[in-house]
Amino acid sequence: VEGVYGNNEQGGLGNLVQETATKELNKINISEADMALLHQGFYQVSHGTSALTTGRAFSNGAAVSISGKTGTAESYVNGGQKAN
């Protein structure tokens, strides 16, 4: 994330409102092909044609392309799994 942006009169990306400092928390070793597959899955949550496309309502009419995830977020803290 580079920052928080406003929107323009057409609903597209506007000016930078607040710049955000980034901090890398974790890094995983993943191939570009696997990362592309993950990106496609996130995209399909909002743009897929299946009856199971749970995020379609959020993307209809959006001025920018959005992606999302479904399900419960999970974290691993001190070696243990935790649902968020």
PDB file of C-alpha atoms in Angstrom:
ATOM      1  CA  VAL A   1       0.000   0.000   0.000  1.00  0.00           C
ATOM      2  CA  GLU A   2       1.453   3.336  -1.015  1.00  0.00           C
ATOM      3  CA  GLY A   3      -1.212   5.490   0.538  1.00  0.00           C
ATOM      4  CA  VAL A   4      -4.825   6.536   0.759  1.00  0.00           C
ATOM      5  CA  TYR A   5      -6.268   8.146  -2.356  1.00  0.00           C
ATOM      6  CA  GLY A   6      -9.422  10.092  -2.999  1.00  0.00           C
ATOM      7  CA  ASN A   7     -11.531   9.620  -6.085  1.00  0.00           C
ATOM      8  CA  ASN A   8     -12.021  11.909  -9.054  1.00  0.00           C
ATOM      9  CA  GLU A   9     -15.328  13.171 -10.474  1.00  0.00           C
ATOM     10  CA  GLN A  10     -15.652  10.063 -12.654  1.00  0.00           C
ATOM     11  CA  GLY A  11     -15.208   7.763  -9.641  1.00  0.00           C
ATOM     12  CA  GLY A  12     -11.656   6.801 -10.613  1.00  0.00           C
ATOM     13  CA  LEU A  13      -8.432   7.152  -8.674  1.00  0.00           C
ATOM     14  CA  GLY A  14      -7.884  10.698  -7.475  1.00  0.00           C
ATOM     15  CA  ASN A  15      -5.126  12.496  -5.611  1.00  0.00           C
ATOM     16  CA  LEU A  16      -3.014  11.069  -2.816  1.00  0.00           C
ATOM     17  CA  VAL A  17      -4.623  11.995   0.530  1.00  0.00           C
ATOM     18  CA  GLN A  18      -2.170  10.328   2.904  1.00  0.00           C
ATOM     19  CA  GLU A  19       1.086   8.507   2.206  1.00  0.00           C
ATOM     20  CA  THR A  20       1.594   5.261   4.103  1.00  0.00           C
ATOM     21  CA  ALA A  21       4.893   3.769   5.226  1.00  0.00           C
ATOM     22  CA  THR A  22       5.126   0.074   4.458  1.00  0.00           C
ATOM     23  CA  LYS A  23       6.552  -2.644   6.674  1.00  0.00           C
ATOM     24  CA  GLU A  24       7.149  -6.161   5.391  1.00  0.00           C
ATOM     25  CA  LEU A  25       5.944  -8.572   8.069  1.00  0.00           C
ATOM     26  CA  ASN A  26       6.466 -11.951   6.462  1.00  0.00           C
ATOM     27  CA  LYS A  27       7.829 -13.226   3.197  1.00  0.00           C
ATOM     28  CA  ILE A  28       7.113 -16.572   1.558  1.00  0.00           C
ATOM     29  CA  ASN A  29       8.885 -18.340  -1.256  1.00  0.00           C
ATOM     30  CA  ILE A  30       6.283 -18.655  -4.032  1.00  0.00           C
ATOM     31  CA  SER A  31       6.671 -18.933  -7.780  1.00  0.00           C
ATOM     32  CA  GLU A  32       5.323 -16.269 -10.131  1.00  0.00           C
ATOM     33  CA  ALA A  33       2.949 -18.860 -11.610  1.00  0.00           C
ATOM     34  CA  ASP A  34       1.505 -19.706  -8.191  1.00  0.00           C
ATOM     35  CA  MET A  35       1.177 -15.999  -7.322  1.00  0.00           C
ATOM     36  CA  ALA A  36      -0.655 -15.403 -10.617  1.00  0.00           C
ATOM     37  CA  LEU A  37      -3.044 -18.241  -9.722  1.00  0.00           C
ATOM     38  CA  LEU A  38      -3.743 -16.619  -6.336  1.00  0.00           C
ATOM     39  CA  HIS A  39      -4.379 -13.241  -7.989  1.00  0.00           C
ATOM     40  CA  GLN A  40      -6.798 -14.874 -10.436  1.00  0.00           C
ATOM     41  CA  GLY A  41      -8.661 -16.526  -7.566  1.00  0.00           C
ATOM     42  CA  PHE A  42      -9.017 -13.211  -5.713  1.00  0.00           C
ATOM     43  CA  TYR A  43     -10.236 -11.593  -8.941  1.00  0.00           C
ATOM     44  CA  GLN A  44     -12.840 -14.327  -9.516  1.00  0.00           C
ATOM     45  CA  VAL A  45     -14.382 -13.638  -6.082  1.00  0.00           C
ATOM     46  CA  SER A  46     -15.667 -10.347  -7.526  1.00  0.00           C
ATOM     47  CA  HIS A  47     -15.831 -10.987 -11.269  1.00  0.00           C
ATOM     48  CA  GLY A  48     -16.563 -14.699 -11.733  1.00  0.00           C
ATOM     49  CA  THR A  49     -19.653 -16.028 -13.489  1.00  0.00           C
ATOM     50  CA  SER A  50     -20.367 -18.847 -11.027  1.00  0.00           C
ATOM     51  CA  ALA A  51     -23.383 -18.695  -8.720  1.00  0.00           C
ATOM     52  CA  LEU A  52     -20.783 -18.925  -5.934  1.00  0.00           C
ATOM     53  CA  THR A  53     -19.193 -15.582  -6.866  1.00  0.00           C
ATOM     54  CA  THR A  54     -19.794 -13.940  -3.491  1.00  0.00           C
ATOM     55  CA  GLY A  55     -18.298 -10.510  -4.200  1.00  0.00           C
ATOM     56  CA  ARG A  56     -20.015  -9.695  -7.494  1.00  0.00           C
ATOM     57  CA  ALA A  57     -22.277  -7.046  -5.945  1.00  0.00           C
ATOM     58  CA  PHE A  58     -19.222  -5.082  -4.820  1.00  0.00           C
ATOM     59  CA  SER A  59     -17.659  -4.999  -8.281  1.00  0.00           C
ATOM     60  CA  ASN A  60     -20.758  -4.151 -10.342  1.00  0.00           C
ATOM     61  CA  GLY A  61     -20.341  -0.596 -11.535  1.00  0.00           C
ATOM     62  CA  ALA A  62     -17.041  -0.047  -9.709  1.00  0.00           C
ATOM     63  CA  ALA A  63     -14.778   2.494 -11.392  1.00  0.00           C
ATOM     64  CA  VAL A  64     -11.698   0.463 -10.475  1.00  0.00           C
ATOM     65  CA  SER A  65     -11.062  -3.265 -10.722  1.00  0.00           C
ATOM     66  CA  ILE A  66     -11.390  -4.934  -7.330  1.00  0.00           C
ATOM     67  CA  SER A  67     -10.510  -8.358  -5.974  1.00  0.00           C
ATOM     68  CA  GLY A  68     -11.329 -10.054  -2.699  1.00  0.00           C
ATOM     69  CA  LYS A  69     -11.208 -13.188  -0.619  1.00  0.00           C
ATOM     70  CA  THR A  70     -13.842 -15.307   1.014  1.00  0.00           C
ATOM     71  CA  GLY A  71     -13.814 -17.183   4.263  1.00  0.00           C
ATOM     72  CA  THR A  72     -12.224 -16.481   7.608  1.00  0.00           C
ATOM     73  CA  ALA A  73      -8.764 -14.971   7.898  1.00  0.00           C
ATOM     74  CA  GLU A  74      -6.263 -17.127   9.757  1.00  0.00           C
ATOM     75  CA  SER A  75      -3.016 -16.144  11.445  1.00  0.00           C
ATOM     76  CA  TYR A  76      -0.180 -18.156  12.894  1.00  0.00           C
ATOM     77  CA  VAL A  77       1.018 -16.577  16.134  1.00  0.00           C
ATOM     78  CA  ASN A  78       3.866 -18.134  18.111  1.00  0.00           C
ATOM     79  CA  GLY A  79       3.544 -21.334  16.108  1.00  0.00           C
ATOM     80  CA  GLY A  80      -0.205 -21.740  16.672  1.00  0.00           C
ATOM     81  CA  GLN A  81      -3.117 -21.156  14.337  1.00  0.00           C
ATOM     82  CA  LYS A  82      -5.638 -18.454  15.217  1.00  0.00           C
ATOM     83  CA  ALA A  83      -8.851 -17.534  13.354  1.00  0.00           C
ATOM     84  CA  ASN A  84      -9.414 -13.783  13.061  1.00  0.00           C
TER      85      ASN A  84
END
